[in-house]
Amino acid sequence: MKSKKEVQKVSDSLSVKASPHVRKSARLETLMFDMEIALLPVVLFAAYRFGFGAVKVIMASVLACVVTEWIYDACLKRETGITDGSAVVTGLLLGLTLPSDINLYVPVIGGIFATLIVVLLYGGYGQHFMLPALASRCFLLISFAEEMTTYTVDGISSATPLAVLQAGGAPNLTDMFLGNINGSIVEVSTVAVLLGFFYLIVRKAVKLVPPVIYVLSFVMYMGLFGGHGFDMSYIGAQILGGGFIFSVAFFAGDMIINPKTVAGQVIYGVLMGVLTGVYRTMGFAPESVSYAIICCNLLIPLIDKFLPGKAKEAA
């Protein structure tokens, strides 16, 4: 007989199920610890590149997530869940997607939204149906559009590489890879992101099918419909810009928010790649990968419904 935490009824014909590995708290704690280790190179690079401003933004986001969960648990008079590290990871992921000099009330509001609205009100970590950090980023983009899209490095505001590309310019791929560009904290950390992703692969803390299919489908879409053919400089700029690499590494292969079958994960990856391409080529905001992934999150219950399969415990 399934517990309330394992199945949350949405309708008579559709149910949202928690991923199997979250049934074991020890496994969740290990997964969150691995995520923290994987994000450490990104945080360190951000501190080096942007200075204490980036550190303050990340800390504000983390503290908002942790304190929100602690207060929520205290109000319900139950044992706090902050010890599993999920709030810390959510705060890190959210903070890294923000501009380094943004007003601190923005990451605080974002942390509260991610933890309370996206996670806790749906039963806690593992019961939510959207990636909390990305859902919060989308919320912040809508609520604080100007602040979320104004990037300053060393006191100088300039366009991001994708904005330059959209205007007909040609960003330097080497600078994009090494982080000598403007953008959100994580956009200038490609090397650090790849180091963290490699660690997650070694630790088997990430699903590999969705990220791989995501990249391949995105490249195919941009090559066919991007207007530049398979020009590697153009496609390379699209891959290295807009937080795409970070999203592939830390969101697309999330161990909780993902279809439970391989076939479902392939479809999920294709949908993310195509929708990201649509936003990039047809949307007014080139850095809209967050919207693409969140929209695909909402389709996971339908994918699982039409591609049923037995969920397996994570290794």
PDB file of C-alpha atoms in Angstrom:
ATOM      1  CA  MET A   1       0.000   0.000   0.000  1.00  0.00           C
ATOM      2  CA  LYS A   2       1.449   3.356  -1.021  1.00  0.00           C
ATOM      3  CA  SER A   3       1.928   6.148   1.492  1.00  0.00           C
ATOM      4  CA  LYS A   4       0.697   9.696   0.975  1.00  0.00           C
ATOM      5  CA  LYS A   5       4.249  10.791   0.303  1.00  0.00           C
ATOM      6  CA  GLU A   6       4.651   8.281  -2.518  1.00  0.00           C
ATOM      7  CA  VAL A   7       1.550   9.275  -4.478  1.00  0.00           C
ATOM      8  CA  GLN A   8      -0.177  12.630  -4.641  1.00  0.00           C
ATOM      9  CA  LYS A   9      -3.512  12.442  -6.477  1.00  0.00           C
ATOM     10  CA  VAL A  10      -3.953  15.097  -9.137  1.00  0.00           C
ATOM     11  CA  SER A  11      -7.023  13.709 -10.870  1.00  0.00           C
ATOM     12  CA  ASP A  12      -8.810  10.420 -11.400  1.00  0.00           C
ATOM     13  CA  SER A  13      -6.494   9.584 -14.267  1.00  0.00           C
ATOM     14  CA  LEU A  14      -3.199  11.216 -13.385  1.00  0.00           C
ATOM     15  CA  SER A  15      -0.953  10.907 -10.341  1.00  0.00           C
ATOM     16  CA  VAL A  16       2.373  12.524  -9.513  1.00  0.00           C
ATOM     17  CA  LYS A  17       4.791  10.134  -7.822  1.00  0.00           C
ATOM     18  CA  ALA A  18       7.889  10.886  -5.805  1.00  0.00           C
ATOM     19  CA  SER A  19      11.114   9.557  -7.246  1.00  0.00           C
ATOM     20  CA  PRO A  20      12.032   6.227  -5.665  1.00  0.00           C
ATOM     21  CA  HIS A  21      15.377   7.262  -4.221  1.00  0.00           C
ATOM     22  CA  VAL A  22      13.863   9.917  -1.968  1.00  0.00           C
ATOM     23  CA  ARG A  23      12.244   7.202   0.150  1.00  0.00           C
ATOM     24  CA  LYS A  24      15.607   6.752   1.831  1.00  0.00           C
ATOM     25  CA  SER A  25      16.712   9.861   3.710  1.00  0.00           C
ATOM     26  CA  ALA A  26      20.337   8.670   3.758  1.00  0.00           C
ATOM     27  CA  ARG A  27      20.333   8.541  -0.039  1.00  0.00           C
ATOM     28  CA  LEU A  28      18.875  12.052  -0.246  1.00  0.00           C
ATOM     29  CA  GLU A  29      21.528  13.405   2.127  1.00  0.00           C
ATOM     30  CA  THR A  30      24.276  11.763   0.068  1.00  0.00           C
ATOM     31  CA  LEU A  31      22.836  13.173  -3.147  1.00  0.00           C
ATOM     32  CA  MET A  32      22.641  16.678  -1.692  1.00  0.00           C
ATOM     33  CA  PHE A  33      26.201  16.423  -0.387  1.00  0.00           C
ATOM     34  CA  ASP A  34      27.393  15.405  -3.856  1.00  0.00           C
ATOM     35  CA  MET A  35      25.555  18.385  -5.333  1.00  0.00           C
ATOM     36  CA  GLU A  36      27.243  20.725  -2.861  1.00  0.00           C
ATOM     37  CA  ILE A  37      30.673  19.334  -3.762  1.00  0.00           C
ATOM     38  CA  ALA A  38      29.906  19.615  -7.480  1.00  0.00           C
ATOM     39  CA  LEU A  39      28.833  23.243  -7.078  1.00  0.00           C
ATOM     40  CA  LEU A  40      31.922  24.198  -5.073  1.00  0.00           C
ATOM     41  CA  PRO A  41      34.148  24.923  -8.140  1.00  0.00           C
ATOM     42  CA  VAL A  42      31.408  27.163  -9.546  1.00  0.00           C
ATOM     43  CA  VAL A  43      31.062  29.086  -6.287  1.00  0.00           C
ATOM     44  CA  LEU A  44      34.833  29.508  -5.965  1.00  0.00           C
ATOM     45  CA  PHE A  45      35.144  30.723  -9.553  1.00  0.00           C
ATOM     46  CA  ALA A  46      32.264  33.134  -8.989  1.00  0.00           C
ATOM     47  CA  ALA A  47      34.022  34.562  -5.936  1.00  0.00           C
ATOM     48  CA  TYR A  48      37.215  34.978  -7.969  1.00  0.00           C
ATOM     49  CA  ARG A  49      35.477  36.505 -10.987  1.00  0.00           C
ATOM     50  CA  PHE A  50      32.964  38.803  -9.275  1.00  0.00           C
ATOM     51  CA  GLY A  51      34.377  39.248  -5.791  1.00  0.00           C
ATOM     52  CA  PHE A  52      32.408  39.475  -2.567  1.00  0.00           C
ATOM     53  CA  GLY A  53      29.310  40.747  -4.375  1.00  0.00           C
ATOM     54  CA  ALA A  54      28.638  37.319  -5.846  1.00  0.00           C
ATOM     55  CA  VAL A  55      29.316  35.656  -2.501  1.00  0.00           C
ATOM     56  CA  LYS A  56      26.727  37.888  -0.817  1.00  0.00           C
ATOM     57  CA  VAL A  57      24.093  37.040  -3.426  1.00  0.00           C
ATOM     58  CA  ILE A  58      24.716  33.302  -3.057  1.00  0.00           C
ATOM     59  CA  MET A  59      24.744  33.502   0.742  1.00  0.00           C
ATOM     60  CA  ALA A  60      21.494  35.501   0.790  1.00  0.00           C
ATOM     61  CA  SER A  61      19.829  32.896  -1.397  1.00  0.00           C
ATOM     62  CA  VAL A  62      21.054  29.964   0.707  1.00  0.00           C
ATOM     63  CA  LEU A  63      20.096  31.603   4.001  1.00  0.00           C
ATOM     64  CA  ALA A  64      16.624  32.468   2.682  1.00  0.00           C
ATOM     65  CA  CYS A  65      16.019  28.837   1.701  1.00  0.00           C
ATOM     66  CA  VAL A  66      17.351  27.388   4.955  1.00  0.00           C
ATOM     67  CA  VAL A  67      15.574  29.858   7.252  1.00  0.00           C
ATOM     68  CA  THR A  68      12.289  29.480   5.351  1.00  0.00           C
ATOM     69  CA  GLU A  69      12.345  25.704   5.780  1.00  0.00           C
ATOM     70  CA  TRP A  70      13.321  26.002   9.462  1.00  0.00           C
ATOM     71  CA  ILE A  71      10.484  28.448  10.202  1.00  0.00           C
ATOM     72  CA  TYR A  72       7.986  26.318   8.273  1.00  0.00           C
ATOM     73  CA  ASP A  73       8.951  23.163  10.193  1.00  0.00           C
ATOM     74  CA  ALA A  74       8.895  25.058  13.492  1.00  0.00           C
ATOM     75  CA  CYS A  75       5.385  26.375  12.800  1.00  0.00           C
ATOM     76  CA  LEU A  76       4.197  22.831  12.111  1.00  0.00           C
ATOM     77  CA  LYS A  77       6.036  21.583  15.213  1.00  0.00           C
ATOM     78  CA  ARG A  78       7.865  18.871  13.349  1.00  0.00           C
ATOM     79  CA  GLU A  79      11.485  17.818  13.049  1.00  0.00           C
ATOM     80  CA  THR A  80      13.383  20.171  10.773  1.00  0.00           C
ATOM     81  CA  GLY A  81      14.371  18.912   7.361  1.00  0.00           C
ATOM     82  CA  ILE A  82      17.256  21.313   6.748  1.00  0.00           C
ATOM     83  CA  THR A  83      19.799  18.691   7.809  1.00  0.00           C
ATOM     84  CA  ASP A  84      19.380  16.791   4.530  1.00  0.00           C
ATOM     85  CA  GLY A  85      20.998  19.699   2.671  1.00  0.00           C
ATOM     86  CA  SER A  86      18.229  20.172   0.085  1.00  0.00           C
ATOM     87  CA  ALA A  87      17.586  23.789   1.101  1.00  0.00           C
ATOM     88  CA  VAL A  88      21.291  24.592   0.820  1.00  0.00           C
ATOM     89  CA  VAL A  89      21.475  23.092  -2.664  1.00  0.00           C
ATOM     90  CA  THR A  90      18.364  24.969  -3.786  1.00  0.00           C
ATOM     91  CA  GLY A  91      19.852  28.210  -2.486  1.00  0.00           C
ATOM     92  CA  LEU A  92      23.164  27.582  -4.241  1.00  0.00           C
ATOM     93  CA  LEU A  93      21.505  26.770  -7.552  1.00  0.00           C
ATOM     94  CA  LEU A  94      19.247  29.811  -7.379  1.00  0.00           C
ATOM     95  CA  GLY A  95      21.966  32.222  -6.267  1.00  0.00           C
ATOM     96  CA  LEU A  96      24.270  31.145  -9.079  1.00  0.00           C
ATOM     97  CA  THR A  97      21.658  31.999 -11.723  1.00  0.00           C
ATOM     98  CA  LEU A  98      21.398  35.642 -10.589  1.00  0.00           C
ATOM     99  CA  PRO A  99      23.450  38.723 -11.508  1.00  0.00           C
ATOM    100  CA  SER A 100      26.373  39.236  -9.152  1.00  0.00           C
ATOM    101  CA  ASP A 101      25.406  42.788  -8.153  1.00  0.00           C
ATOM    102  CA  ILE A 102      21.652  42.373  -7.778  1.00  0.00           C
ATOM    103  CA  ASN A 103      19.935  43.868  -4.717  1.00  0.00           C
ATOM    104  CA  LEU A 104      19.954  41.284  -1.934  1.00  0.00           C
ATOM    105  CA  TYR A 105      16.210  41.388  -1.397  1.00  0.00           C
ATOM    106  CA  VAL A 106      15.819  39.645  -4.784  1.00  0.00           C
ATOM    107  CA  PRO A 107      17.658  36.403  -3.831  1.00  0.00           C
ATOM    108  CA  VAL A 108      15.901  36.504  -0.455  1.00  0.00           C
ATOM    109  CA  ILE A 109      12.465  36.665  -2.099  1.00  0.00           C
ATOM    110  CA  GLY A 110      13.585  34.036  -4.593  1.00  0.00           C
ATOM    111  CA  GLY A 111      14.774  31.700  -1.845  1.00  0.00           C
ATOM    112  CA  ILE A 112      11.489  32.034   0.032  1.00  0.00           C
ATOM    113  CA  PHE A 113       9.496  31.347  -3.138  1.00  0.00           C
ATOM    114  CA  ALA A 114      11.605  28.332  -4.138  1.00  0.00           C
ATOM    115  CA  THR A 115      11.428  26.727  -0.702  1.00  0.00           C
ATOM    116  CA  LEU A 116       7.937  27.602   0.487  1.00  0.00           C
ATOM    117  CA  ILE A 117       5.843  27.761  -2.677  1.00  0.00           C
ATOM    118  CA  VAL A 118       7.584  25.207  -4.898  1.00  0.00           C
ATOM    119  CA  VAL A 119       8.758  22.636  -2.333  1.00  0.00           C
ATOM    120  CA  LEU A 120       7.208  22.789   1.144  1.00  0.00           C
ATOM    121  CA  LEU A 121       3.594  23.440   0.157  1.00  0.00           C
ATOM    122  CA  TYR A 122       3.743  20.360  -2.064  1.00  0.00           C
ATOM    123  CA  GLY A 123       4.882  18.083   0.752  1.00  0.00           C
ATOM    124  CA  GLY A 124       8.622  18.672   0.889  1.00  0.00           C
ATOM    125  CA  TYR A 125      11.666  17.825  -1.168  1.00  0.00           C
ATOM    126  CA  GLY A 126      10.936  14.933  -3.513  1.00  0.00           C
ATOM    127  CA  GLN A 127       7.221  15.724  -3.745  1.00  0.00           C
ATOM    128  CA  HIS A 128       7.566  18.892  -5.842  1.00  0.00           C
ATOM    129  CA  PHE A 129       6.970  18.753  -9.596  1.00  0.00           C
ATOM    130  CA  MET A 130       9.202  21.613 -10.752  1.00  0.00           C
ATOM    131  CA  LEU A 131      12.865  22.370 -10.214  1.00  0.00           C
ATOM    132  CA  PRO A 132      12.653  24.883  -7.345  1.00  0.00           C
ATOM    133  CA  ALA A 133      15.647  27.016  -8.293  1.00  0.00           C
ATOM    134  CA  LEU A 134      14.514  27.399 -11.905  1.00  0.00           C
ATOM    135  CA  ALA A 135      10.886  27.977 -10.945  1.00  0.00           C
ATOM    136  CA  SER A 136      12.050  30.744  -8.630  1.00  0.00           C
ATOM    137  CA  ARG A 137      14.293  32.241 -11.294  1.00  0.00           C
ATOM    138  CA  CYS A 138      11.329  32.409 -13.684  1.00  0.00           C
ATOM    139  CA  PHE A 139       9.291  34.066 -10.934  1.00  0.00           C
ATOM    140  CA  LEU A 140      12.053  36.622 -10.356  1.00  0.00           C
ATOM    141  CA  LEU A 141      12.419  37.312 -14.083  1.00  0.00           C
ATOM    142  CA  ILE A 142       8.736  38.181 -14.218  1.00  0.00           C
ATOM    143  CA  SER A 143       8.727  40.173 -10.973  1.00  0.00           C
ATOM    144  CA  PHE A 144      12.069  42.010 -11.266  1.00  0.00           C
ATOM    145  CA  ALA A 145      12.729  41.989 -15.016  1.00  0.00           C
ATOM    146  CA  GLU A 146      15.100  44.957 -15.141  1.00  0.00           C
ATOM    147  CA  GLU A 147      17.237  43.899 -12.189  1.00  0.00           C
ATOM    148  CA  MET A 148      17.405  40.303 -13.392  1.00  0.00           C
ATOM    149  CA  THR A 149      18.661  41.290 -16.841  1.00  0.00           C
ATOM    150  CA  THR A 150      21.167  44.007 -15.906  1.00  0.00           C
ATOM    151  CA  TYR A 151      24.685  42.606 -15.625  1.00  0.00           C
ATOM    152  CA  THR A 152      27.680  44.523 -14.328  1.00  0.00           C
ATOM    153  CA  VAL A 153      31.286  43.361 -14.086  1.00  0.00           C
ATOM    154  CA  ASP A 154      33.887  45.593 -12.448  1.00  0.00           C
ATOM    155  CA  GLY A 155      31.348  48.412 -12.403  1.00  0.00           C
ATOM    156  CA  ILE A 156      30.763  48.237 -16.166  1.00  0.00           C
ATOM    157  CA  SER A 157      27.418  47.208 -17.664  1.00  0.00           C
ATOM    158  CA  SER A 158      27.474  45.543 -21.064  1.00  0.00           C
ATOM    159  CA  ALA A 159      25.464  43.181 -23.214  1.00  0.00           C
ATOM    160  CA  THR A 160      25.703  39.447 -22.693  1.00  0.00           C
ATOM    161  CA  PRO A 161      27.165  37.311 -25.515  1.00  0.00           C
ATOM    162  CA  LEU A 162      23.722  36.066 -26.545  1.00  0.00           C
ATOM    163  CA  ALA A 163      22.434  39.625 -26.742  1.00  0.00           C
ATOM    164  CA  VAL A 164      25.430  40.472 -28.942  1.00  0.00           C
ATOM    165  CA  LEU A 165      24.706  37.408 -31.082  1.00  0.00           C
ATOM    166  CA  GLN A 166      21.037  38.299 -31.397  1.00  0.00           C
ATOM    167  CA  ALA A 167      22.017  41.793 -32.541  1.00  0.00           C
ATOM    168  CA  GLY A 168      24.192  40.332 -35.310  1.00  0.00           C
ATOM    169  CA  GLY A 169      27.525  40.411 -33.516  1.00  0.00           C
ATOM    170  CA  ALA A 170      30.034  37.615 -33.029  1.00  0.00           C
ATOM    171  CA  PRO A 171      31.038  36.855 -29.420  1.00  0.00           C
ATOM    172  CA  ASN A 172      34.475  35.403 -28.735  1.00  0.00           C
ATOM    173  CA  LEU A 173      34.083  31.677 -27.949  1.00  0.00           C
ATOM    174  CA  THR A 174      37.351  31.513 -26.024  1.00  0.00           C
ATOM    175  CA  ASP A 175      36.259  34.337 -23.748  1.00  0.00           C
ATOM    176  CA  MET A 176      32.890  32.645 -23.278  1.00  0.00           C
ATOM    177  CA  PHE A 177      34.528  29.348 -22.333  1.00  0.00           C
ATOM    178  CA  LEU A 178      37.032  30.916 -19.951  1.00  0.00           C
ATOM    179  CA  GLY A 179      34.517  33.278 -18.360  1.00  0.00           C
ATOM    180  CA  ASN A 180      35.750  36.627 -19.635  1.00  0.00           C
ATOM    181  CA  ILE A 181      32.203  37.798 -20.411  1.00  0.00           C
ATOM    182  CA  ASN A 182      29.234  39.502 -18.834  1.00  0.00           C
ATOM    183  CA  GLY A 183      26.166  37.674 -17.556  1.00  0.00           C
ATOM    184  CA  SER A 184      24.717  35.956 -14.524  1.00  0.00           C
ATOM    185  CA  ILE A 185      27.124  34.465 -12.005  1.00  0.00           C
ATOM    186  CA  VAL A 186      27.077  31.011 -13.546  1.00  0.00           C
ATOM    187  CA  GLU A 187      27.343  32.116 -17.178  1.00  0.00           C
ATOM    188  CA  VAL A 188      31.010  32.886 -16.727  1.00  0.00           C
ATOM    189  CA  SER A 189      31.900  29.545 -15.138  1.00  0.00           C
ATOM    190  CA  THR A 190      31.869  27.031 -18.005  1.00  0.00           C
ATOM    191  CA  VAL A 191      35.071  25.277 -16.929  1.00  0.00           C
ATOM    192  CA  ALA A 192      33.947  25.121 -13.304  1.00  0.00           C
ATOM    193  CA  VAL A 193      30.506  23.824 -14.341  1.00  0.00           C
ATOM    194  CA  LEU A 194      32.054  21.030 -16.392  1.00  0.00           C
ATOM    195  CA  LEU A 195      34.264  20.044 -13.449  1.00  0.00           C
ATOM    196  CA  GLY A 196      31.195  19.797 -11.236  1.00  0.00           C
ATOM    197  CA  PHE A 197      29.291  17.823 -13.872  1.00  0.00           C
ATOM    198  CA  PHE A 198      32.156  15.353 -14.205  1.00  0.00           C
ATOM    199  CA  TYR A 199      32.091  14.842 -10.430  1.00  0.00           C
ATOM    200  CA  LEU A 200      28.341  14.119 -10.537  1.00  0.00           C
ATOM    201  CA  ILE A 201      28.886  11.578 -13.320  1.00  0.00           C
ATOM    202  CA  VAL A 202      31.603   9.804 -11.335  1.00  0.00           C
ATOM    203  CA  ARG A 203      29.370   9.760  -8.254  1.00  0.00           C
ATOM    204  CA  LYS A 204      26.370   8.568 -10.317  1.00  0.00           C
ATOM    205  CA  ALA A 205      24.414  11.511  -8.942  1.00  0.00           C
ATOM    206  CA  VAL A 206      22.962  12.601 -12.268  1.00  0.00           C
ATOM    207  CA  LYS A 207      20.844  10.999 -14.983  1.00  0.00           C
ATOM    208  CA  LEU A 208      22.873  11.086 -18.210  1.00  0.00           C
ATOM    209  CA  VAL A 209      20.218  10.437 -20.866  1.00  0.00           C
ATOM    210  CA  PRO A 210      18.302  13.751 -20.577  1.00  0.00           C
ATOM    211  CA  PRO A 211      21.404  16.034 -20.670  1.00  0.00           C
ATOM    212  CA  VAL A 212      22.892  14.229 -23.676  1.00  0.00           C
ATOM    213  CA  ILE A 213      19.628  14.249 -25.632  1.00  0.00           C
ATOM    214  CA  TYR A 214      19.033  17.865 -24.581  1.00  0.00           C
ATOM    215  CA  VAL A 215      22.327  19.010 -26.095  1.00  0.00           C
ATOM    216  CA  LEU A 216      21.942  16.957 -29.284  1.00  0.00           C
ATOM    217  CA  SER A 217      18.366  18.085 -29.938  1.00  0.00           C
ATOM    218  CA  PHE A 218      19.256  21.717 -29.219  1.00  0.00           C
ATOM    219  CA  VAL A 219      22.202  21.601 -31.638  1.00  0.00           C
ATOM    220  CA  MET A 220      20.029  19.990 -34.319  1.00  0.00           C
ATOM    221  CA  TYR A 221      17.293  22.582 -33.866  1.00  0.00           C
ATOM    222  CA  MET A 222      19.683  25.536 -33.999  1.00  0.00           C
ATOM    223  CA  GLY A 223      21.433  24.080 -37.032  1.00  0.00           C
ATOM    224  CA  LEU A 224      18.166  23.579 -38.891  1.00  0.00           C
ATOM    225  CA  PHE A 225      16.193  26.620 -37.776  1.00  0.00           C
ATOM    226  CA  GLY A 226      18.702  29.066 -36.285  1.00  0.00           C
ATOM    227  CA  GLY A 227      19.266  30.847 -39.589  1.00  0.00           C
ATOM    228  CA  HIS A 228      23.026  30.157 -39.695  1.00  0.00           C
ATOM    229  CA  GLY A 229      23.062  26.501 -40.648  1.00  0.00           C
ATOM    230  CA  PHE A 230      25.523  24.341 -38.757  1.00  0.00           C
ATOM    231  CA  ASP A 231      27.994  27.183 -38.292  1.00  0.00           C
ATOM    232  CA  MET A 232      30.017  25.955 -35.329  1.00  0.00           C
ATOM    233  CA  SER A 233      30.882  29.451 -34.111  1.00  0.00           C
ATOM    234  CA  TYR A 234      27.193  30.345 -33.973  1.00  0.00           C
ATOM    235  CA  ILE A 235      26.119  27.068 -32.351  1.00  0.00           C
ATOM    236  CA  GLY A 236      29.105  27.209 -29.995  1.00  0.00           C
ATOM    237  CA  ALA A 237      28.023  30.652 -28.802  1.00  0.00           C
ATOM    238  CA  GLN A 238      24.486  29.380 -28.264  1.00  0.00           C
ATOM    239  CA  ILE A 239      25.795  26.476 -26.170  1.00  0.00           C
ATOM    240  CA  LEU A 240      28.232  28.518 -24.106  1.00  0.00           C
ATOM    241  CA  GLY A 241      25.827  31.405 -23.458  1.00  0.00           C
ATOM    242  CA  GLY A 242      22.665  31.952 -21.480  1.00  0.00           C
ATOM    243  CA  GLY A 243      23.437  29.471 -18.726  1.00  0.00           C
ATOM    244  CA  PHE A 244      22.847  26.555 -21.104  1.00  0.00           C
ATOM    245  CA  ILE A 245      25.804  24.474 -19.904  1.00  0.00           C
ATOM    246  CA  PHE A 246      24.852  24.999 -16.253  1.00  0.00           C
ATOM    247  CA  SER A 247      21.277  23.968 -16.974  1.00  0.00           C
ATOM    248  CA  VAL A 248      22.421  20.841 -18.795  1.00  0.00           C
ATOM    249  CA  ALA A 249      24.757  19.863 -15.964  1.00  0.00           C
ATOM    250  CA  PHE A 250      22.667  20.627 -12.899  1.00  0.00           C
ATOM    251  CA  PHE A 251      19.021  20.731 -14.000  1.00  0.00           C
ATOM    252  CA  ALA A 252      18.405  18.491 -17.021  1.00  0.00           C
ATOM    253  CA  GLY A 253      19.753  15.378 -15.284  1.00  0.00           C
ATOM    254  CA  ASP A 254      18.177  16.030 -11.900  1.00  0.00           C
ATOM    255  CA  MET A 255      17.649  12.748 -10.024  1.00  0.00           C
ATOM    256  CA  ILE A 256      14.176  13.756  -8.797  1.00  0.00           C
ATOM    257  CA  ILE A 257      12.554  15.823 -11.548  1.00  0.00           C
ATOM    258  CA  ASN A 258      12.810  13.425 -14.471  1.00  0.00           C
ATOM    259  CA  PRO A 259      10.695  10.792 -16.225  1.00  0.00           C
ATOM    260  CA  LYS A 260      11.176   7.346 -14.736  1.00  0.00           C
ATOM    261  CA  THR A 261      11.827   5.458 -17.987  1.00  0.00           C
ATOM    262  CA  VAL A 262      14.684   5.813 -20.461  1.00  0.00           C
ATOM    263  CA  ALA A 263      12.231   6.370 -23.309  1.00  0.00           C
ATOM    264  CA  GLY A 264      10.539   9.083 -21.265  1.00  0.00           C
ATOM    265  CA  GLN A 265      13.891  10.722 -20.548  1.00  0.00           C
ATOM    266  CA  VAL A 266      14.694  10.761 -24.274  1.00  0.00           C
ATOM    267  CA  ILE A 267      11.400  12.512 -25.012  1.00  0.00           C
ATOM    268  CA  TYR A 268      12.021  14.903 -22.119  1.00  0.00           C
ATOM    269  CA  GLY A 269      15.487  15.750 -23.479  1.00  0.00           C
ATOM    270  CA  VAL A 270      14.143  16.346 -26.977  1.00  0.00           C
ATOM    271  CA  LEU A 271      11.391  18.602 -25.677  1.00  0.00           C
ATOM    272  CA  MET A 272      13.875  20.660 -23.646  1.00  0.00           C
ATOM    273  CA  GLY A 273      16.196  21.039 -26.637  1.00  0.00           C
ATOM    274  CA  VAL A 274      13.467  22.025 -29.071  1.00  0.00           C
ATOM    275  CA  LEU A 275      11.732  24.417 -26.683  1.00  0.00           C
ATOM    276  CA  THR A 276      15.037  26.077 -25.754  1.00  0.00           C
ATOM    277  CA  GLY A 277      15.705  26.520 -29.463  1.00  0.00           C
ATOM    278  CA  VAL A 278      12.243  28.016 -29.996  1.00  0.00           C
ATOM    279  CA  TYR A 279      12.840  30.530 -27.202  1.00  0.00           C
ATOM    280  CA  ARG A 280      16.278  31.382 -28.577  1.00  0.00           C
ATOM    281  CA  THR A 281      15.116  31.882 -32.168  1.00  0.00           C
ATOM    282  CA  MET A 282      11.597  33.236 -31.735  1.00  0.00           C
ATOM    283  CA  GLY A 283      11.516  34.777 -28.258  1.00  0.00           C
ATOM    284  CA  PHE A 284      12.488  38.323 -27.434  1.00  0.00           C
ATOM    285  CA  ALA A 285      14.704  37.223 -24.521  1.00  0.00           C
ATOM    286  CA  PRO A 286      17.642  35.063 -25.711  1.00  0.00           C
ATOM    287  CA  GLU A 287      18.443  33.789 -22.214  1.00  0.00           C
ATOM    288  CA  SER A 288      15.217  31.847 -21.663  1.00  0.00           C
ATOM    289  CA  VAL A 289      16.469  28.331 -20.963  1.00  0.00           C
ATOM    290  CA  SER A 290      14.801  28.478 -17.537  1.00  0.00           C
ATOM    291  CA  TYR A 291      11.350  28.817 -19.087  1.00  0.00           C
ATOM    292  CA  ALA A 292      12.007  25.951 -21.479  1.00  0.00           C
ATOM    293  CA  ILE A 293      13.017  23.513 -18.745  1.00  0.00           C
ATOM    294  CA  ILE A 294      10.206  24.517 -16.381  1.00  0.00           C
ATOM    295  CA  CYS A 295       7.619  24.039 -19.139  1.00  0.00           C
ATOM    296  CA  CYS A 296       9.027  20.558 -19.753  1.00  0.00           C
ATOM    297  CA  ASN A 297       8.908  19.808 -16.008  1.00  0.00           C
ATOM    298  CA  LEU A 298       5.142  20.204 -16.219  1.00  0.00           C
ATOM    299  CA  LEU A 299       4.969  17.540 -18.919  1.00  0.00           C
ATOM    300  CA  ILE A 300       6.737  14.818 -16.914  1.00  0.00           C
ATOM    301  CA  PRO A 301       3.508  13.380 -15.375  1.00  0.00           C
ATOM    302  CA  LEU A 302       2.040  13.040 -18.871  1.00  0.00           C
ATOM    303  CA  ILE A 303       5.212  11.389 -20.168  1.00  0.00           C
ATOM    304  CA  ASP A 304       5.138   8.899 -17.298  1.00  0.00           C
ATOM    305  CA  LYS A 305       1.439   8.281 -17.854  1.00  0.00           C
ATOM    306  CA  PHE A 306       1.834   7.320 -21.503  1.00  0.00           C
ATOM    307  CA  LEU A 307       5.198   5.605 -21.076  1.00  0.00           C
ATOM    308  CA  PRO A 308       4.624   3.615 -17.888  1.00  0.00           C
ATOM    309  CA  GLY A 309       7.466   1.667 -16.404  1.00  0.00           C
ATOM    310  CA  LYS A 310       8.654   0.367 -13.093  1.00  0.00           C
ATOM    311  CA  ALA A 311      10.739   2.918 -11.186  1.00  0.00           C
ATOM    312  CA  LYS A 312      14.067   1.637  -9.954  1.00  0.00           C
ATOM    313  CA  GLU A 313      16.009   2.656  -6.900  1.00  0.00           C
ATOM    314  CA  ALA A 314      18.864   5.002  -7.729  1.00  0.00           C
ATOM    315  CA  ALA A 315      22.278   3.379  -7.474  1.00  0.00           C
TER     316      ALA A 315
END
